[in-house]
Coordinates of C-alpha atoms and ligand atoms in Angstrom, one line a residue:
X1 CA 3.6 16.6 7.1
X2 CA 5.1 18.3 4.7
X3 CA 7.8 21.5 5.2
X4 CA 5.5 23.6 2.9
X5 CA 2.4 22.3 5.0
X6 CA 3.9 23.1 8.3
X7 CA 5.1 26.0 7.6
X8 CA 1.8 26.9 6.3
X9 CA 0.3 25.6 9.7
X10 CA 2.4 27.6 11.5
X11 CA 0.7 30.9 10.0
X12 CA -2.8 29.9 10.5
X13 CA -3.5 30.6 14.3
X14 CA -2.0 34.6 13.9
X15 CA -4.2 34.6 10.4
X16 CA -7.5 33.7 12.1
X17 CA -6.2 35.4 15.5
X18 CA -5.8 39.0 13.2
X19 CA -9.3 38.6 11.4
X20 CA -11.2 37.8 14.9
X21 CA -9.9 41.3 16.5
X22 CA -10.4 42.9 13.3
X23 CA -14.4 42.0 13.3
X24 CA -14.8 42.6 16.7
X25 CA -13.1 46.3 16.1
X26 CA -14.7 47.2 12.9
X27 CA -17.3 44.5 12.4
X28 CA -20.6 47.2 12.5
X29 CA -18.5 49.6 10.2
X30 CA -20.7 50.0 7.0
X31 CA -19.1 49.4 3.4
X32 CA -21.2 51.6 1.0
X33 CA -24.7 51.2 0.1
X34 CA -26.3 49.3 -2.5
X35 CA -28.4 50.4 -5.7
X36 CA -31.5 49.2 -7.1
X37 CA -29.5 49.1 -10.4
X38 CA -26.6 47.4 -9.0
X39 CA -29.2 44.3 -8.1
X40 CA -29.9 44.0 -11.7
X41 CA -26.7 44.5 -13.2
X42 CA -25.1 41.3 -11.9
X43 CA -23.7 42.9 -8.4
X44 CA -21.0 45.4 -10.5
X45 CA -19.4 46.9 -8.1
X46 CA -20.5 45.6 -4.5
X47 CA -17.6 44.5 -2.3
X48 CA -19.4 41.2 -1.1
X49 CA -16.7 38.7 -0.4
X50 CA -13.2 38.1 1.4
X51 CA -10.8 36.7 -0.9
X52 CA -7.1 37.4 0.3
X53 CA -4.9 35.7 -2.5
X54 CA -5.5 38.9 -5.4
X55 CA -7.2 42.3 -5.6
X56 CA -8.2 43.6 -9.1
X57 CA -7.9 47.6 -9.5
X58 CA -9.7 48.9 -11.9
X59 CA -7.6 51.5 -13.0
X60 CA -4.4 49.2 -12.3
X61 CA -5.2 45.7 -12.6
X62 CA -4.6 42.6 -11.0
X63 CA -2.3 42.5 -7.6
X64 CA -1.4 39.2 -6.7
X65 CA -0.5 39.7 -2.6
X66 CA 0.0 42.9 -3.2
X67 CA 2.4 42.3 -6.1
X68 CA 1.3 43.3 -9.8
X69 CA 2.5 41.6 -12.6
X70 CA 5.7 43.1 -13.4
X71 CA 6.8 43.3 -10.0
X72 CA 5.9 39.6 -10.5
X73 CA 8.6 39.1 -12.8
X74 CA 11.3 40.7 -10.8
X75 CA 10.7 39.0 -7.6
X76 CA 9.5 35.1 -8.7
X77 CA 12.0 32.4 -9.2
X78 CA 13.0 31.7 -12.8
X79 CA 13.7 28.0 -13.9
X80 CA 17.5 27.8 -14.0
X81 CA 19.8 28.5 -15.0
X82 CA 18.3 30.8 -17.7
X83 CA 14.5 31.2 -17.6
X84 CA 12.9 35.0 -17.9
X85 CA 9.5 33.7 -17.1
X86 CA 8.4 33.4 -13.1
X87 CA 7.9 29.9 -12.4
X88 CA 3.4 29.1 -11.2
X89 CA 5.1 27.2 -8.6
X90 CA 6.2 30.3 -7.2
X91 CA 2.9 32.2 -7.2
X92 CA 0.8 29.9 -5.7
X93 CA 3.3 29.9 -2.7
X94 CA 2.9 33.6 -2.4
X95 CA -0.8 33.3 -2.8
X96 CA -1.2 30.9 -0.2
X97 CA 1.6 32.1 1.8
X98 CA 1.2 35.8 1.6
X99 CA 5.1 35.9 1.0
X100 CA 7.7 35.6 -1.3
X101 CA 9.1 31.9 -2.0
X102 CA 13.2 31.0 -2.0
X103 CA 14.1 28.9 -5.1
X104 CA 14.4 26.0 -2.3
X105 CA 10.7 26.4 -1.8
X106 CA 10.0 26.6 -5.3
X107 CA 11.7 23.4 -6.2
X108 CA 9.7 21.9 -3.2
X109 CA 6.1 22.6 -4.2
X110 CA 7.5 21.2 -8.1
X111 CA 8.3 18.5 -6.3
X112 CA 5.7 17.8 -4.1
X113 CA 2.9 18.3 -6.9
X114 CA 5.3 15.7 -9.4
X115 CA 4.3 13.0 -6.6
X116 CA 0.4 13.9 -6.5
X117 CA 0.5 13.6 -9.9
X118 CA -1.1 10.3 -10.5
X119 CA -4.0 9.5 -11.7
X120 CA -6.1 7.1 -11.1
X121 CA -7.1 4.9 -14.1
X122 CA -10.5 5.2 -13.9
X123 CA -10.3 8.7 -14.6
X124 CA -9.1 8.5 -18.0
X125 CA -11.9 5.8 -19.2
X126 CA -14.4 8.3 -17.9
X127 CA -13.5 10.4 -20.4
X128 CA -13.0 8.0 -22.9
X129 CA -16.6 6.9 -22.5
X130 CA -17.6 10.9 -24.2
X131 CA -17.1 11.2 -28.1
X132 CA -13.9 12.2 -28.8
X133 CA -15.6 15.3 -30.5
X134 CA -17.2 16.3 -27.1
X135 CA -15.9 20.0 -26.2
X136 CA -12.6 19.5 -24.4
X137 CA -13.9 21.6 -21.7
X138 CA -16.7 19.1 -21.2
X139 CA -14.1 16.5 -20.8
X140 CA -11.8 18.3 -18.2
X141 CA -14.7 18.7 -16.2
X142 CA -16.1 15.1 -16.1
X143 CA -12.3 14.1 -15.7
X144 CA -12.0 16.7 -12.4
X145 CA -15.4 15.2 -11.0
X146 CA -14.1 11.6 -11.5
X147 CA -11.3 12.3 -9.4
X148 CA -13.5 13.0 -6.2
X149 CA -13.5 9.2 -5.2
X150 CA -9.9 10.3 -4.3
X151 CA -10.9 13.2 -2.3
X152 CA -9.6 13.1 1.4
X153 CA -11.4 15.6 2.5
X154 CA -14.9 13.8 1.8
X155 CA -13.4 11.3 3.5
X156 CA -12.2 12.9 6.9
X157 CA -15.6 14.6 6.5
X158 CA -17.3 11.4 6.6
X159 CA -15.1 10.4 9.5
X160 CA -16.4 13.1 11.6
X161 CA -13.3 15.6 11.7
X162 CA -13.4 18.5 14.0
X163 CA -13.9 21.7 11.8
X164 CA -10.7 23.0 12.8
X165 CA -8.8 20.6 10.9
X166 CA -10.6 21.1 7.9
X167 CA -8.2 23.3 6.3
X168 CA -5.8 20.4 6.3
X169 CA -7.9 17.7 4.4
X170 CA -8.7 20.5 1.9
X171 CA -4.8 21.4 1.6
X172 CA -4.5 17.5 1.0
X173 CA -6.7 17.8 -2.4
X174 CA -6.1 21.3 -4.0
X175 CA -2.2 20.0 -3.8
X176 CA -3.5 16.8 -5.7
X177 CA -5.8 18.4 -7.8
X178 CA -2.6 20.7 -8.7
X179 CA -0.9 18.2 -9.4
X180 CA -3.1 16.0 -11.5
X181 CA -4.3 18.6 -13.6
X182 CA -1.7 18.9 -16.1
X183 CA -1.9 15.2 -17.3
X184 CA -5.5 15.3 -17.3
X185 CA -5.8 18.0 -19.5
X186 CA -2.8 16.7 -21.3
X187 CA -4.5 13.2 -21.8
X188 CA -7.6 15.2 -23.3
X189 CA -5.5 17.4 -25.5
X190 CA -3.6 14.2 -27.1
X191 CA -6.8 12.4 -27.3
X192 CA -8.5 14.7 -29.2
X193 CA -5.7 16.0 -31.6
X194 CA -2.6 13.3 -31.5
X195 CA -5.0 9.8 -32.4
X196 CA -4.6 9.3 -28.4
X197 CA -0.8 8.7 -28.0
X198 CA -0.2 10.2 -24.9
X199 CA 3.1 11.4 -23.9
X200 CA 4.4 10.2 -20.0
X201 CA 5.4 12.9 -17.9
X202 CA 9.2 13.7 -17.1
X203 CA 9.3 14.4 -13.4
X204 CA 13.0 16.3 -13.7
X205 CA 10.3 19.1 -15.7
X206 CA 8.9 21.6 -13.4
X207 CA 4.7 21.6 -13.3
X208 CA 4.3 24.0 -16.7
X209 CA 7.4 22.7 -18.3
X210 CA 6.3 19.1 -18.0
X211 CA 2.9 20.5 -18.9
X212 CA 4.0 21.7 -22.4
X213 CA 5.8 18.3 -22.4
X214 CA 2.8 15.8 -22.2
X215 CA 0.4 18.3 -24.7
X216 CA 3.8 17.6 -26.8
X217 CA 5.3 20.6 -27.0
X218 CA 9.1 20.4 -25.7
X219 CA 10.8 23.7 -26.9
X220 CA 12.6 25.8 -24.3
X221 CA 10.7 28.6 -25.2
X222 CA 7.0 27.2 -25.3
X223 CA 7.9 25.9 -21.7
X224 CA 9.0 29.6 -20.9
X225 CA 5.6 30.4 -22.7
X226 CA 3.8 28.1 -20.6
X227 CA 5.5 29.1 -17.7
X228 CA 4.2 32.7 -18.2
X229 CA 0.9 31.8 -19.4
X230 CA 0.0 29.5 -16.2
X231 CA 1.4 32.5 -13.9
X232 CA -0.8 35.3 -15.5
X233 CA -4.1 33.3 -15.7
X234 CA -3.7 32.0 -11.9
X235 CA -6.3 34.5 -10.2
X236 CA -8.1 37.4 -10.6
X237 CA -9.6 38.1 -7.1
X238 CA -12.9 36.9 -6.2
X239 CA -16.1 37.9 -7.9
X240 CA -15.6 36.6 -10.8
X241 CA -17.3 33.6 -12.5
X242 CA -15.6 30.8 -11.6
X243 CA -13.6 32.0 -8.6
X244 CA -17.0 32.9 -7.2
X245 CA -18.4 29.7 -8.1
X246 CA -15.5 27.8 -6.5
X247 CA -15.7 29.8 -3.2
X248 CA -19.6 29.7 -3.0
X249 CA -19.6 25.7 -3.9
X250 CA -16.8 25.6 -1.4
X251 CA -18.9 27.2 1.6
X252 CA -21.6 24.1 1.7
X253 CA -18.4 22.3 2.1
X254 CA -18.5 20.3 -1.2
X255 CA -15.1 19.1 -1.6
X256 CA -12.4 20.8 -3.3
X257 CA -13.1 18.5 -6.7
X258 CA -17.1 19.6 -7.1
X259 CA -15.9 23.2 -6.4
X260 CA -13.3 23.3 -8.8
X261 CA -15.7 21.3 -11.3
X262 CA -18.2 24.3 -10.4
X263 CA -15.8 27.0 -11.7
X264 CA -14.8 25.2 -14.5
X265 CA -18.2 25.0 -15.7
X266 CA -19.0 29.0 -15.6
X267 CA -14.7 29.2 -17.0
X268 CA -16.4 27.6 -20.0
X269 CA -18.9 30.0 -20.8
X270 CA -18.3 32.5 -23.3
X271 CA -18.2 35.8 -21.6
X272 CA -15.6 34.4 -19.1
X273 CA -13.0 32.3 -19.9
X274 CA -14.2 30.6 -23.5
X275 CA -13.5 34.1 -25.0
X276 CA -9.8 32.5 -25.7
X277 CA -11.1 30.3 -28.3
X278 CA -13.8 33.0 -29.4
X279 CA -10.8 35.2 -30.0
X280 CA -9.1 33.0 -32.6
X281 CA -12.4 31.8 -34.7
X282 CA -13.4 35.9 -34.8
X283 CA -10.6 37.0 -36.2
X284 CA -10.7 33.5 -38.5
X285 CA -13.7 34.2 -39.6
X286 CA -12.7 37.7 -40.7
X287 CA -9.3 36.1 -42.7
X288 CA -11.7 33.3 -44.3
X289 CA -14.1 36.6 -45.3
X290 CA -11.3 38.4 -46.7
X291 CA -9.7 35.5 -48.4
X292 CA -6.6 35.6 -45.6
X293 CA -3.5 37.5 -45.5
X294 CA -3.2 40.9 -43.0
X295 CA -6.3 42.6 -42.9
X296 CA -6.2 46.5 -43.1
X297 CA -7.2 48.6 -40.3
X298 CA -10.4 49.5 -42.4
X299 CA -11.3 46.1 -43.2
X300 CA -10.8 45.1 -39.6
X301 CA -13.2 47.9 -38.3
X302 CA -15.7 47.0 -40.9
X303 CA -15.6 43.4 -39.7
X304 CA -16.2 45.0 -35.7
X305 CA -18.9 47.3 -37.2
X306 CA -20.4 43.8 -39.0
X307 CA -20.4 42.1 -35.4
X308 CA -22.0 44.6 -33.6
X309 CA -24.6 45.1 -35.8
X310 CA -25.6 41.7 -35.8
X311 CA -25.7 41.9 -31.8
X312 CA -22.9 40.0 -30.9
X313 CA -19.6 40.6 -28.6
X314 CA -16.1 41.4 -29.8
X315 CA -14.4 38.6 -28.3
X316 CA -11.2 39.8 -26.1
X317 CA -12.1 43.0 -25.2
X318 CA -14.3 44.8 -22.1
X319 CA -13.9 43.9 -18.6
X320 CA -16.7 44.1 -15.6
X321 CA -13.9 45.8 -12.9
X322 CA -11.1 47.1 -15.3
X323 CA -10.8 50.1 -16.9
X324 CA -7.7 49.8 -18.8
X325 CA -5.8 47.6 -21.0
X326 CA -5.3 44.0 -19.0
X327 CA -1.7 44.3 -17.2
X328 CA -2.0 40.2 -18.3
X329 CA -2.6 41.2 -22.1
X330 CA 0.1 43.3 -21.4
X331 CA 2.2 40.6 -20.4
X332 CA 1.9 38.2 -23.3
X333 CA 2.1 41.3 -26.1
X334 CA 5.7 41.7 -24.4
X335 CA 6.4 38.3 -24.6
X336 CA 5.3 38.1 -28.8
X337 CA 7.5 41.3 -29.3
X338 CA 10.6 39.0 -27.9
X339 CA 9.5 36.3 -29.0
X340 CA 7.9 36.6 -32.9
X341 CA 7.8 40.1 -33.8
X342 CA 7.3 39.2 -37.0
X343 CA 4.5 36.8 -36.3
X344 CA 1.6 37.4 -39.0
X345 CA -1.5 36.8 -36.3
X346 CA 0.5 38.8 -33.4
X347 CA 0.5 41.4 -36.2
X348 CA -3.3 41.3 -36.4
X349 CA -3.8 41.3 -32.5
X350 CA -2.2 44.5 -32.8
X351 CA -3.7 46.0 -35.2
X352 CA -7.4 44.9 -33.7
X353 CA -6.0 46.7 -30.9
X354 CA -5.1 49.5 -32.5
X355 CA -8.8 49.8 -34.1
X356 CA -11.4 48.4 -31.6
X357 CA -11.3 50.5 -28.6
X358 CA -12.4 53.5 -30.4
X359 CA -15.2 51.2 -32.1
X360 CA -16.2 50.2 -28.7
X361 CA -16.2 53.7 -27.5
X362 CA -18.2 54.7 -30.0
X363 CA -21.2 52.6 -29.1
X364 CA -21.6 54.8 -25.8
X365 CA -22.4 51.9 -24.0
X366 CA -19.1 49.6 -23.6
X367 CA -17.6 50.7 -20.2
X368 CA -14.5 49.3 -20.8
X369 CA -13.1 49.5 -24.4
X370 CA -9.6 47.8 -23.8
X371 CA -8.6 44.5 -24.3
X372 CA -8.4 41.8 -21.6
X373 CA -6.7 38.7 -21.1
X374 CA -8.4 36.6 -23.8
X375 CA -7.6 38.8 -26.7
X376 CA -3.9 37.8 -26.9
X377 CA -3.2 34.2 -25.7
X378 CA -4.6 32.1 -28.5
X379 CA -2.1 34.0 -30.7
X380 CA 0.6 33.5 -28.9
X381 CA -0.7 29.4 -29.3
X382 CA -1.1 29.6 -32.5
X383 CA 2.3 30.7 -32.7
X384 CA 3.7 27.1 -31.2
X385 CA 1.5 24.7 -33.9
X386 CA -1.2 24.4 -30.8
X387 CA -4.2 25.5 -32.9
X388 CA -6.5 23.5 -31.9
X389 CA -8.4 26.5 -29.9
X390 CA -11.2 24.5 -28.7
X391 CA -8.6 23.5 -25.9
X392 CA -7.7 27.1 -24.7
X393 CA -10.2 27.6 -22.0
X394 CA -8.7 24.1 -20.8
X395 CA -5.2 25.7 -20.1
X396 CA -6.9 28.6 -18.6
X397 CA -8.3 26.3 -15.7
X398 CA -5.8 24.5 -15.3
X399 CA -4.2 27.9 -14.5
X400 CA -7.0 29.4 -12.6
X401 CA -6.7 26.3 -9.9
X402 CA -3.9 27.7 -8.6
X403 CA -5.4 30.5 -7.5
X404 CA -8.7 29.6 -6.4
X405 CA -7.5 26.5 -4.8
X406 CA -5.3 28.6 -2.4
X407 CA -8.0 30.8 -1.7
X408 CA -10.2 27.8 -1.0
X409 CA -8.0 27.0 1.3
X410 CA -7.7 30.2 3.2
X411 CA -11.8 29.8 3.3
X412 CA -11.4 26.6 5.3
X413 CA -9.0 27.8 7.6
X414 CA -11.2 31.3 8.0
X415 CA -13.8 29.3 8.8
X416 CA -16.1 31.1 6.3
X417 CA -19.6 29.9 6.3
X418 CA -22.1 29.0 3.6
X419 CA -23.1 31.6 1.3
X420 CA -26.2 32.5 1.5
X421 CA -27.0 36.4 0.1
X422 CA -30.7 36.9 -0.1
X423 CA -32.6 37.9 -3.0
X424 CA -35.7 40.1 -3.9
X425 CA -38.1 40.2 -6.6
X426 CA -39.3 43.5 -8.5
X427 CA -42.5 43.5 -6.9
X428 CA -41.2 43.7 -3.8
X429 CA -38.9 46.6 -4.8
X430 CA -42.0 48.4 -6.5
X431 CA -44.0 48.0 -3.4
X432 CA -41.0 49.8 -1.4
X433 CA -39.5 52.8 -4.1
X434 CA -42.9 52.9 -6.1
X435 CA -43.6 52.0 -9.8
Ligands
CMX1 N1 -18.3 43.8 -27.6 C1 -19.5 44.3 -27.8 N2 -20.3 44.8 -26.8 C2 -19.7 44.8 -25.6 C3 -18.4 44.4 -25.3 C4 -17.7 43.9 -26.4 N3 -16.5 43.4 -26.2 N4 -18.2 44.5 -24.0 C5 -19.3 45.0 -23.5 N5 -20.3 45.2 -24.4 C6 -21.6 45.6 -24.2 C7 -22.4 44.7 -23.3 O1 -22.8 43.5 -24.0 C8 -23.5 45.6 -22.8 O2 -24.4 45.6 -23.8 P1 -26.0 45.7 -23.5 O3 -26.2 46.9 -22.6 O4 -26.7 45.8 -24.8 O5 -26.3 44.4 -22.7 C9 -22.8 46.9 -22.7 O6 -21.7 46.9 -23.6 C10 -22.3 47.3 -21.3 O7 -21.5 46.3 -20.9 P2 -20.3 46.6 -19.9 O8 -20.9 47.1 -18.6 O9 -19.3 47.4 -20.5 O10 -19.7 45.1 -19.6 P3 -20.1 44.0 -18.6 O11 -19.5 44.2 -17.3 O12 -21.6 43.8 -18.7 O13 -19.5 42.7 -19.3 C11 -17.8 41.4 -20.4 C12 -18.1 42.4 -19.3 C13 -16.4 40.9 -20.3 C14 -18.7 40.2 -20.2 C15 -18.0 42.1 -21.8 O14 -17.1 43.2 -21.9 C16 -17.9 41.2 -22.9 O15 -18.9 40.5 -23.3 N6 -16.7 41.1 -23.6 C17 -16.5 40.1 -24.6 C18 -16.3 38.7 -24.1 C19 -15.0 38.6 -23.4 O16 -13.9 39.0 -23.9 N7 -15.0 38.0 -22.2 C20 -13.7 37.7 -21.4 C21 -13.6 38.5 -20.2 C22 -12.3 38.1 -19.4 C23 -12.5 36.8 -18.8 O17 -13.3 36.6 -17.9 O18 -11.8 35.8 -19.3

């Protein structure tokens, strides 16, 4: 086993110990009450799941194990000897070990997901056999699913394991799934935009440095970029679309490679994580409309007015729990003001900033006006030469695994059962509150 694994190993028996007396203390204490509206307004609000690797505030933001983002920065490992950004390496250990890794253990799990990277051939024709046109987000996920033959927890399942050790088998593939994802969504990227000359990994790299390094992207900074990028996108508690999706795939005890394929296809849609790309062909279209250059503030509120009045969404902005500006948006606008001040699209980013809250205010119905994660990282892309944003939401979940595959994790060793709320139709509703 490894050091990382028995460490972890060592934790569990206090872990499921501590939430046994908890329930049996404070299992009949009631956690608010439930509104007809909140059943039809996609559960907003309703604490309904245990997820222990993040917490999102609404007035705050994301706390990863307590810590928020630039608390993040202080405490992570940096890759040496002079990197600013915290290494993902680092915050998956503090996700899944609900404590702050050494650089020893840092350099451990980089090491440890270098060797799972592999992966197996037939994974790559799989998605050769799609058009090379398919989205890339269709890709990633057929190349995630094909990767289940290697799945060692379907295995051991099939073995007849004891439940207790399930936790293990499903540490065994998040770490591989970790590990491979980088070159499969690497493989994807070069197939689709670089004529399919793929780029072999460098093992010396660290897992987001040697991930800019396959897509072909080997500057110091883009790494530190990377590095940054694959931190903030990790997790984002769990009722959202695709760590939900993971979790509640998860509890029939589908394997960790059809849960993950599960998140990745509600990642894809366009209210969740597709809103990366979304960002960059908006404010496209707008240049293309004005014939390019910097818009004005005006012309950039006429475009938002233009949007909403044909009944669509202004990409990057609103949030379902926050209620301020993204602490992760927040994070990469720092990082363009080090990095390229002068950058003509980070200009733009901030001006639609400076114009669109009040917009959204303005429609009286918009609970949150601010701008979230999506509304900054394709810029910060564009910035590098990767402009091919059809690929964005790819990066994101190859980001978001880290996360949810620690949390999956914790579900195995919680023992948490299936998931199975129960529903109620409006007749029934009618028949108990009247019409
Ligand atoms: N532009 C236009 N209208 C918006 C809006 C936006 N950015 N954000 C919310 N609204 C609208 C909603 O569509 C809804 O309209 P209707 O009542 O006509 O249906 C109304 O305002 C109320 O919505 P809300 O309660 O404020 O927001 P929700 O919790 O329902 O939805 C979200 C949240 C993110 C889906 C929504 O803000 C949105 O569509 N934003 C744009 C897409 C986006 O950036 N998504 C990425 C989110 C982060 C991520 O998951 O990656």
């Amino acid at each position: 086993m490894s050091k990382i694994k028995e460490k972890f190993a060592g934790k569990i028996e206090d872990s499921i110990r501590e939430v046994r007396e908890f329930l049996s203390a404070h299992g009949d204490e009631k956690m608010g009450e439930i509104t007809v509206r909140q059943l039809y307004s996609g559960m907003r609000g309703m604490p309904a799941l245990i997820y222990e690797t993040s917490k999102l505030d609404p007035a705050e933001g994301i706390r990863f194990r307590g810590y928020s983002i630039p608390e993040l920065n202080e405490v992570l490992p940096k890759y040496p000897p002079e990197g600013k950004q915290p290494l993902p390496e680092g915050i998956f250990y503090l996700m899944l070990m609900n404590e702050l890794p050494t650089e020893d253990e840092v350099r451990r799990i980089s090491n440890n997901w270098a060797r799972r990277s592999i992966v197996p051939p037939h994974v790559f024709k799989v998605i050769d056999a799609l058009p090379v046109n398919a989205h890339p987000m269709t890709q990633f996920i057929t190349g995630i699913n094909a990767c289940r033959t290697e799945s060692e927890y379907r295995r051991a399942y099939r073995d007849g394991i004891n439940k207790s050790e399930y936790w293990a088998h499903t540490y065994e593939d998040a770490m591989n799934l970790i590990g491979r994802l980088p070159r499969i969504a690497a493989y994807i990227y070069r197939r689709c935009y670089r004529n399919g000359e793929h780029i072999e990994p460098n093992p010396d790299l660290d897992w987001a440095g040697n991930f800019a390094h396959m897509l072909g992207y080997d500057s110091e900074e883009f790494r530190e970029m990377m590095r940054m990028y694959m931190t903030i996108h990790s997790d984002h508690e769990g009722g959202n679309v695709s760590a939900h999706a993971i979790h509640l795939v998860g509890s029939a005890l589908s394997d960790p490679y059809l849960a993950f394929t599960a998140g990745m296809a509600g990642l894809a849609g366009p209210l969740h994580g597709l809103a990366n790309q979304e960002v960059i062909r908006w404010i496209q279209s707008m240049r293309d409309e004005l014939g390019g250059g910097l818009p004005s503030k005006e012309q950039i509120e006429n475009y938002c007015k233009k949007t909403l009045a044909d009944g669509k969404v202004i990409p990057g902005f609103g949030h379902a729990v926050l209620r301020k500006t993204d602490p992760r948006y927040e994070a990469q606008r720092g990082f363009a003001q080090e990095y390229m001040p002068d950058d003509e699209l980070f200009q733009i980013v901030s001006r639609v900033y400076e114009v669109v809250p009040d917009i959204l205010k303005a429609t009286g119905k918009v609970k949150n006006p601010w701008p979230n994660v999506d509304a900054h990282s394709g810029q910060l892309l564009m910035h590098y030469g990767l402009t091919e944003y059809d690929f964005y939401t790819v990066l994101f979940g190859v980001s978001r695994a880290l996360g949810t595959m620690a949390a999956l994790i914790w579900d195995r060793v919680l023992g948490m059962p299936i998931e199975r709320p129960g529903s109620t139709t409006t007749a029934q509703l009618k028949e108990r509150f009247g019409n």
